[in-house]
Amino acid sequence: MRKEVISASQLFSMIFLFEMGTALVVPIGLESGHAVWISILFALPGGILLFLVYIYLHRQYPKLIISGYTQKILGRFLGWPLSLLYIPIFMYNGSRNLREAGDLLIASSYDRTPIFIINAMMIIAVIYILRKGIEVFSRTAEIYLLIIFAMGLICCFVVIAAGLIKFENLFPLHAKDWRDALTSAYPSIWIFPYGELVCFTTILTHISKFRVAKRTGIAAITLSGLLLSFTHAIEISALGSDIYARATFPLFTTITLVNLANFIQRLDALVMLTLIIGVFFKMTIYCYTAMAVTADLFKVKDMRKLAVPIGIVVLFSSFASAENYSIHLEEGKVFMKYILTYMCAGIPIMLFIVHYIRKSLGFLK
């Protein structure tokens, strides 16, 4: 079977859309209050360093994904079961993204539609694109990147033009605010969304020129981090930190306040479309990563055959994991603190250290 190849611009598009994903719409870093936008900037260098760890491991094993070089570094006895843990975690995270998209659509417009129907429609699109392959998916990302930029410019312009920005909601920043921002940045924002880039350890093997993957990834992470900080700063300045913390989807709440000359109103469709696009790409990458790890561990020759079973598991997990959205958010905090932090950062950093020590001592050639 021909190896699928993606370009640097396609990698940039996928990383950018993946990073924006649900982080653009849902509230993050609530511990830091009105300094959330500072927390995102604080976590950005840590996110870049974590990506450099992924790049280092990829360059040491350019033909292997994370499950492959985990077994190479730790041995099959430890590496295989450790890699196996990534499969349910990737699928669970994909189901969480699907649940968030479904809840927003129900809360905004489709209040009489069962969440199962909405999520099923989205997962069908994910399965379809996964069956087409990573090349088709990456070309799709290039197109939707332009659409996201266009909608972002429109939303920012109308919010500013409508006079919703109040800088007193962002300043002043006291010493306590800086400490809270740093505490919120690590590990919370460091892992979500930056640490989730561990998914790209299964995609880097498809880069046509792997030497450009490093600077392409850093550029995409930096741009997405700056835009996330800017977007959440606009949300807090328009809503205030109290409403921002209580709002289920702050960006949606912000855009509903727009009333420009009693003519430009009801732009919430742009927010919903932004979330649908972001969730589609983020969820697809999670499902693809689960497929890649499963195919590698169980020696499945054509990983596309796994798209349907993995998509079905993600679909049913999306509405069965939590009774309501509040419980969904609480489960997310526990999941990120006790599981995701170790899977996204702990294990890759451990692999980096073990590999570096073994290579320095001459055990690896």
Tab-separated table of C-alpha atoms in Angstrom:
chain	number	residue	atom	x	y	z
A	1	MET	CA	0.000	0.000	0.000
A	2	ARG	CA	1.373	3.424	-1.027
A	3	LYS	CA	2.588	5.587	1.825
A	4	GLU	CA	0.555	8.758	2.215
A	5	VAL	CA	2.517	12.017	2.269
A	6	ILE	CA	1.591	15.484	3.541
A	7	SER	CA	3.336	18.811	3.002
A	8	ALA	CA	4.566	21.384	5.511
A	9	SER	CA	1.643	23.728	4.823
A	10	GLN	CA	-0.804	20.880	5.395
A	11	LEU	CA	0.912	20.032	8.693
A	12	PHE	CA	0.661	23.694	9.705
A	13	SER	CA	-3.060	23.731	8.906
A	14	MET	CA	-3.761	20.559	10.877
A	15	ILE	CA	-1.818	21.679	13.957
A	16	PHE	CA	-3.466	25.116	13.920
A	17	LEU	CA	-7.001	23.740	13.580
A	18	PHE	CA	-6.285	21.063	16.178
A	19	GLU	CA	-5.005	23.608	18.693
A	20	MET	CA	-7.919	25.966	18.189
A	21	GLY	CA	-10.524	23.156	18.264
A	22	THR	CA	-12.732	23.387	21.338
A	23	ALA	CA	-10.217	25.613	23.191
A	24	LEU	CA	-11.503	28.516	21.101
A	25	VAL	CA	-15.070	28.169	22.372
A	26	VAL	CA	-15.035	26.652	25.878
A	27	PRO	CA	-13.686	28.494	28.958
A	28	ILE	CA	-10.152	27.498	29.980
A	29	GLY	CA	-7.854	28.382	32.865
A	30	LEU	CA	-10.656	29.576	35.129
A	31	GLU	CA	-8.313	29.513	38.144
A	32	SER	CA	-6.602	32.664	36.881
A	33	GLY	CA	-9.753	34.822	36.688
A	34	HIS	CA	-9.415	37.764	34.310
A	35	ALA	CA	-5.766	36.821	33.623
A	36	VAL	CA	-6.701	33.775	31.539
A	37	TRP	CA	-5.219	35.344	28.438
A	38	ILE	CA	-1.903	35.711	30.296
A	39	SER	CA	-2.060	32.040	31.337
A	40	ILE	CA	-2.312	30.986	27.693
A	41	LEU	CA	0.819	32.981	26.887
A	42	PHE	CA	2.646	31.531	29.901
A	43	ALA	CA	1.842	27.988	28.762
A	44	LEU	CA	2.973	28.640	25.182
A	45	PRO	CA	6.752	28.154	25.759
A	46	GLY	CA	6.044	24.920	27.633
A	47	GLY	CA	3.887	23.735	24.748
A	48	ILE	CA	6.699	24.439	22.284
A	49	LEU	CA	9.237	22.577	24.443
A	50	LEU	CA	6.897	19.602	24.671
A	51	PHE	CA	6.515	19.605	20.886
A	52	LEU	CA	10.309	19.626	20.580
A	53	VAL	CA	10.362	16.428	22.656
A	54	TYR	CA	7.978	14.843	20.145
A	55	ILE	CA	10.173	16.048	17.276
A	56	TYR	CA	13.326	14.660	18.915
A	57	LEU	CA	11.775	11.217	19.331
A	58	HIS	CA	10.488	11.334	15.763
A	59	ARG	CA	13.948	12.140	14.407
A	60	GLN	CA	15.457	9.254	16.339
A	61	TYR	CA	12.826	6.884	14.916
A	62	PRO	CA	11.571	8.565	11.703
A	63	LYS	CA	9.631	5.509	10.496
A	64	LEU	CA	7.894	4.728	13.798
A	65	ILE	CA	4.905	6.256	15.579
A	66	ILE	CA	4.744	6.645	19.361
A	67	SER	CA	3.691	3.041	20.001
A	68	GLY	CA	6.599	1.830	17.891
A	69	TYR	CA	9.427	3.731	19.523
A	70	THR	CA	7.942	3.228	22.991
A	71	GLN	CA	8.558	-0.504	22.498
A	72	LYS	CA	12.021	0.203	21.070
A	73	ILE	CA	13.047	2.319	24.046
A	74	LEU	CA	11.376	0.427	26.917
A	75	GLY	CA	11.234	-3.029	25.382
A	76	ARG	CA	8.153	-4.928	24.246
A	77	PHE	CA	7.320	-6.194	27.753
A	78	LEU	CA	6.761	-2.646	29.077
A	79	GLY	CA	6.282	-0.720	25.846
A	80	TRP	CA	3.385	-2.720	24.365
A	81	PRO	CA	0.922	-2.425	27.300
A	82	LEU	CA	1.951	1.204	27.858
A	83	SER	CA	1.203	1.983	24.212
A	84	LEU	CA	-2.097	0.133	24.486
A	85	LEU	CA	-3.270	2.685	27.072
A	86	TYR	CA	-3.177	5.426	24.437
A	87	ILE	CA	-6.015	3.858	22.418
A	88	PRO	CA	-8.895	4.318	24.923
A	89	ILE	CA	-7.502	7.695	25.986
A	90	PHE	CA	-7.459	9.034	22.435
A	91	MET	CA	-10.958	7.721	21.780
A	92	TYR	CA	-12.265	9.155	25.054
A	93	ASN	CA	-10.824	12.582	24.292
A	94	GLY	CA	-12.358	12.458	20.841
A	95	SER	CA	-15.736	11.616	22.386
A	96	ARG	CA	-15.419	14.596	24.764
A	97	ASN	CA	-14.930	16.936	21.821
A	98	LEU	CA	-17.959	15.430	20.108
A	99	ARG	CA	-20.049	15.883	23.253
A	100	GLU	CA	-19.082	19.557	23.540
A	101	ALA	CA	-20.087	20.242	19.939
A	102	GLY	CA	-23.407	18.458	20.401
A	103	ASP	CA	-24.197	20.348	23.611
A	104	LEU	CA	-23.531	23.725	21.996
A	105	LEU	CA	-25.713	22.939	18.993
A	106	ILE	CA	-28.538	21.773	21.267
A	107	ALA	CA	-28.229	24.795	23.566
A	108	SER	CA	-28.224	27.259	20.682
A	109	SER	CA	-30.552	25.986	17.970
A	110	TYR	CA	-31.413	22.286	18.025
A	111	ASP	CA	-33.100	22.023	21.415
A	112	ARG	CA	-35.614	19.436	20.161
A	113	THR	CA	-33.071	17.232	18.422
A	114	PRO	CA	-31.628	14.255	20.353
A	115	ILE	CA	-27.917	14.625	20.982
A	116	PHE	CA	-27.402	11.151	19.519
A	117	ILE	CA	-28.636	12.324	16.107
A	118	ILE	CA	-26.385	15.398	16.071
A	119	ASN	CA	-23.330	13.448	17.165
A	120	ALA	CA	-24.087	10.650	14.710
A	121	MET	CA	-24.120	13.108	11.793
A	122	MET	CA	-20.720	14.438	12.813
A	123	ILE	CA	-19.164	11.030	13.349
A	124	ILE	CA	-20.352	9.910	9.902
A	125	ALA	CA	-18.364	12.782	8.395
A	126	VAL	CA	-15.328	11.774	10.487
A	127	ILE	CA	-15.544	8.137	9.393
A	128	TYR	CA	-15.882	9.232	5.761
A	129	ILE	CA	-12.743	11.385	5.832
A	130	LEU	CA	-10.776	8.721	7.719
A	131	ARG	CA	-11.680	6.180	5.059
A	132	LYS	CA	-10.286	8.562	2.437
A	133	GLY	CA	-6.897	8.790	4.169
A	134	ILE	CA	-4.604	11.339	5.770
A	135	GLU	CA	-3.717	13.003	2.452
A	136	VAL	CA	-7.330	13.941	1.711
A	137	PHE	CA	-7.811	15.056	5.299
A	138	SER	CA	-4.728	17.291	5.221
A	139	ARG	CA	-5.838	18.952	1.964
A	140	THR	CA	-9.223	19.600	3.554
A	141	ALA	CA	-7.451	21.264	6.494
A	142	GLU	CA	-5.764	23.748	4.148
A	143	ILE	CA	-9.143	24.852	2.791
A	144	TYR	CA	-10.843	25.191	6.172
A	145	LEU	CA	-7.901	27.092	7.625
A	146	LEU	CA	-8.789	29.990	5.325
A	147	ILE	CA	-12.447	29.755	6.334
A	148	ILE	CA	-11.548	29.858	10.046
A	149	PHE	CA	-9.354	32.923	9.512
A	150	ALA	CA	-12.132	34.702	7.607
A	151	MET	CA	-14.775	33.986	10.249
A	152	GLY	CA	-12.378	34.974	13.020
A	153	LEU	CA	-11.701	38.350	11.417
A	154	ILE	CA	-15.428	38.986	10.992
A	155	CYS	CA	-16.239	38.080	14.604
A	156	CYS	CA	-13.420	40.187	16.052
A	157	PHE	CA	-14.324	43.165	13.885
A	158	VAL	CA	-18.019	43.200	14.819
A	159	VAL	CA	-17.312	42.716	18.548
A	160	ILE	CA	-14.869	45.640	18.550
A	161	ALA	CA	-17.075	47.789	16.295
A	162	ALA	CA	-20.095	47.149	18.536
A	163	GLY	CA	-18.203	48.694	21.470
A	164	LEU	CA	-18.265	45.578	23.637
A	165	ILE	CA	-14.593	45.781	24.590
A	166	LYS	CA	-13.989	47.033	28.141
A	167	PHE	CA	-10.306	47.080	29.061
A	168	GLU	CA	-11.103	47.500	32.749
A	169	ASN	CA	-12.135	43.817	32.711
A	170	LEU	CA	-8.568	42.865	31.749
A	171	PHE	CA	-6.581	45.239	33.935
A	172	PRO	CA	-5.023	45.915	36.334
A	173	LEU	CA	-2.868	42.826	36.829
A	174	HIS	CA	-1.560	42.536	40.382
A	175	ALA	CA	1.108	40.204	41.714
A	176	LYS	CA	-1.556	37.671	42.732
A	177	ASP	CA	-2.968	37.695	39.194
A	178	TRP	CA	0.439	36.838	37.761
A	179	ARG	CA	0.854	33.979	40.254
A	180	ASP	CA	-2.638	32.661	39.500
A	181	ALA	CA	-1.920	32.883	35.779
A	182	LEU	CA	1.251	30.828	36.164
A	183	THR	CA	-0.501	28.269	38.372
A	184	SER	CA	-3.315	27.942	35.851
A	185	ALA	CA	-0.880	27.632	32.943
A	186	TYR	CA	0.890	24.578	34.381
A	187	PRO	CA	-0.303	21.952	33.991
A	188	SER	CA	-3.873	22.891	33.010
A	189	ILE	CA	-3.429	24.975	29.850
A	190	TRP	CA	-0.060	23.355	29.156
A	191	ILE	CA	-1.863	20.075	28.572
A	192	PHE	CA	-5.069	21.506	27.073
A	193	PRO	CA	-4.518	22.372	24.305
A	194	TYR	CA	-0.718	22.216	23.878
A	195	GLY	CA	0.001	18.772	25.320
A	196	GLU	CA	-2.682	17.188	23.160
A	197	LEU	CA	-0.262	17.535	20.255
A	198	VAL	CA	0.996	14.105	21.264
A	199	CYS	CA	-1.501	12.955	18.609
A	200	PHE	CA	0.859	14.256	15.935
A	201	THR	CA	3.463	11.658	16.865
A	202	THR	CA	1.431	9.391	14.567
A	203	ILE	CA	1.259	11.979	11.763
A	204	LEU	CA	4.884	13.165	11.615
A	205	THR	CA	5.860	9.957	9.789
A	206	HIS	CA	3.868	11.192	6.769
A	207	ILE	CA	5.760	14.484	6.353
A	208	SER	CA	7.370	14.676	2.904
A	209	LYS	CA	10.319	16.704	4.261
A	210	PHE	CA	10.654	15.879	7.947
A	211	ARG	CA	13.329	18.546	8.425
A	212	VAL	CA	10.696	21.284	8.111
A	213	ALA	CA	8.369	19.671	10.658
A	214	LYS	CA	10.099	21.393	13.572
A	215	ARG	CA	9.771	25.004	12.411
A	216	THR	CA	6.352	24.363	10.887
A	217	GLY	CA	5.038	22.990	14.162
A	218	ILE	CA	6.550	25.804	16.221
A	219	ALA	CA	5.036	28.406	13.889
A	220	ALA	CA	1.578	26.793	14.073
A	221	ILE	CA	1.703	26.444	17.873
A	222	THR	CA	2.867	30.038	18.323
A	223	LEU	CA	0.214	31.497	16.035
A	224	SER	CA	-2.583	29.416	17.550
A	225	GLY	CA	-1.451	30.313	21.083
A	226	LEU	CA	-1.407	34.036	20.310
A	227	LEU	CA	-4.829	33.910	18.677
A	228	LEU	CA	-6.273	31.857	21.555
A	229	SER	CA	-4.959	34.424	24.027
A	230	PHE	CA	-6.389	37.273	21.942
A	231	THR	CA	-9.789	35.570	21.587
A	232	HIS	CA	-10.166	34.816	25.294
A	233	ALA	CA	-9.025	38.355	26.122
A	234	ILE	CA	-11.861	39.684	23.942
A	235	GLU	CA	-14.339	37.349	25.642
A	236	ILE	CA	-13.305	38.460	29.147
A	237	SER	CA	-13.240	42.138	28.198
A	238	ALA	CA	-16.761	41.878	26.777
A	239	LEU	CA	-18.326	39.632	29.428
A	240	GLY	CA	-16.262	40.219	32.543
A	241	SER	CA	-14.512	37.446	34.447
A	242	ASP	CA	-17.638	36.427	36.412
A	243	ILE	CA	-19.871	35.857	33.394
A	244	TYR	CA	-16.936	34.307	31.492
A	245	ALA	CA	-16.474	31.743	34.272
A	246	ARG	CA	-20.194	30.912	34.424
A	247	ALA	CA	-20.835	30.801	30.680
A	248	THR	CA	-20.926	27.359	29.112
A	249	PHE	CA	-19.576	28.728	25.818
A	250	PRO	CA	-18.153	32.257	26.349
A	251	LEU	CA	-17.474	32.930	22.671
A	252	PHE	CA	-21.086	32.121	21.807
A	253	THR	CA	-22.328	34.373	24.638
A	254	THR	CA	-20.062	37.200	23.461
A	255	ILE	CA	-21.185	37.101	19.853
A	256	THR	CA	-24.880	37.130	20.843
A	257	LEU	CA	-24.315	40.580	22.411
A	258	VAL	CA	-23.367	42.113	19.072
A	259	ASN	CA	-25.800	44.758	17.872
A	260	LEU	CA	-24.142	46.973	15.308
A	261	ALA	CA	-26.346	49.892	14.265
A	262	ASN	CA	-29.432	47.734	14.897
A	263	PHE	CA	-28.553	45.976	11.668
A	264	ILE	CA	-25.782	43.414	12.221
A	265	GLN	CA	-27.080	40.927	14.790
A	266	ARG	CA	-27.448	37.200	15.392
A	267	LEU	CA	-23.950	36.180	14.302
A	268	ASP	CA	-24.006	33.119	16.562
A	269	ALA	CA	-24.105	30.938	13.429
A	270	LEU	CA	-20.452	31.878	12.839
A	271	VAL	CA	-19.508	30.609	16.303
A	272	MET	CA	-21.377	27.362	15.772
A	273	LEU	CA	-19.700	26.860	12.409
A	274	THR	CA	-16.304	27.600	13.961
A	275	LEU	CA	-16.902	25.014	16.674
A	276	ILE	CA	-18.140	22.409	14.198
A	277	ILE	CA	-15.037	22.862	12.041
A	278	GLY	CA	-12.687	22.842	15.034
A	279	VAL	CA	-14.298	19.777	16.603
A	280	PHE	CA	-14.368	17.964	13.269
A	281	PHE	CA	-10.621	18.323	12.773
A	282	LYS	CA	-9.679	17.708	16.386
A	283	MET	CA	-11.914	14.667	16.724
A	284	THR	CA	-10.723	13.285	13.389
A	285	ILE	CA	-7.095	13.537	14.465
A	286	TYR	CA	-7.893	11.790	17.747
A	287	CYS	CA	-9.673	8.989	15.886
A	288	TYR	CA	-6.842	8.755	13.359
A	289	THR	CA	-4.298	8.491	16.165
A	290	ALA	CA	-6.310	5.715	17.840
A	291	MET	CA	-6.481	3.935	14.471
A	292	ALA	CA	-2.733	4.272	13.889
A	293	VAL	CA	-1.775	2.964	17.336
A	294	THR	CA	-4.269	0.087	17.076
A	295	ALA	CA	-3.005	-0.877	13.623
A	296	ASP	CA	0.600	-0.756	14.815
A	297	LEU	CA	0.050	-2.819	17.963
A	298	PHE	CA	-2.218	-5.438	16.394
A	299	LYS	CA	-0.489	-5.514	12.980
A	300	VAL	CA	-3.481	-4.379	10.920
A	301	LYS	CA	-2.290	-3.840	7.347
A	302	ASP	CA	-5.030	-1.431	6.256
A	303	MET	CA	-5.783	0.889	9.161
A	304	ARG	CA	-8.728	2.440	7.292
A	305	LYS	CA	-10.761	-0.634	8.174
A	306	LEU	CA	-10.661	0.551	11.790
A	307	ALA	CA	-12.459	3.827	11.032
A	308	VAL	CA	-15.972	2.440	11.485
A	309	PRO	CA	-15.472	0.524	14.776
A	310	ILE	CA	-13.497	3.348	16.366
A	311	GLY	CA	-16.037	5.917	15.156
A	312	ILE	CA	-18.887	3.899	16.687
A	313	VAL	CA	-17.088	3.653	20.036
A	314	VAL	CA	-16.452	7.411	20.034
A	315	LEU	CA	-20.097	8.103	19.171
A	316	PHE	CA	-21.580	6.050	21.994
A	317	SER	CA	-18.965	7.287	24.467
A	318	SER	CA	-19.864	10.901	23.679
A	319	PHE	CA	-23.333	10.763	25.238
A	320	ALA	CA	-22.867	7.869	27.663
A	321	SER	CA	-19.839	9.215	29.561
A	322	ALA	CA	-21.709	11.932	31.521
A	323	GLU	CA	-25.329	12.649	32.429
A	324	ASN	CA	-25.081	16.370	31.729
A	325	TYR	CA	-22.590	19.033	30.704
A	326	SER	CA	-21.678	20.015	34.277
A	327	ILE	CA	-20.647	16.452	35.086
A	328	HIS	CA	-18.858	16.356	31.737
A	329	LEU	CA	-16.713	19.346	32.770
A	330	GLU	CA	-15.926	17.872	36.199
A	331	GLU	CA	-14.904	14.567	34.639
A	332	GLY	CA	-12.651	16.519	32.273
A	333	LYS	CA	-10.784	18.155	35.140
A	334	VAL	CA	-10.133	14.797	36.826
A	335	PHE	CA	-9.185	13.161	33.525
A	336	MET	CA	-6.698	15.897	32.655
A	337	LYS	CA	-5.124	15.992	36.119
A	338	TYR	CA	-4.653	12.273	36.705
A	339	ILE	CA	-4.423	10.762	33.222
A	340	LEU	CA	-3.908	13.182	30.354
A	341	THR	CA	-0.972	14.961	31.990
A	342	TYR	CA	0.992	11.721	32.237
A	343	MET	CA	0.034	10.424	28.789
A	344	CYS	CA	0.715	13.686	26.938
A	345	ALA	CA	3.760	14.909	28.864
A	346	GLY	CA	4.931	12.363	31.438
A	347	ILE	CA	5.458	9.375	29.148
A	348	PRO	CA	7.035	11.286	26.202
A	349	ILE	CA	9.429	13.096	28.547
A	350	MET	CA	10.317	9.770	30.199
A	351	LEU	CA	10.962	8.237	26.758
A	352	PHE	CA	13.156	11.205	25.877
A	353	ILE	CA	15.213	10.852	29.066
A	354	VAL	CA	15.577	7.068	28.826
A	355	HIS	CA	16.550	7.228	25.161
A	356	TYR	CA	19.048	10.035	25.763
A	357	ILE	CA	20.693	8.190	28.657
A	358	ARG	CA	20.873	4.891	26.774
A	359	LYS	CA	22.280	6.634	23.717
A	360	SER	CA	24.859	8.519	25.808
A	361	LEU	CA	25.962	5.269	27.454
A	362	GLY	CA	26.271	3.553	24.077
A	363	PHE	CA	23.385	1.130	24.461
A	364	LEU	CA	21.729	2.556	21.329
A	365	LYS	CA	23.371	3.037	17.971
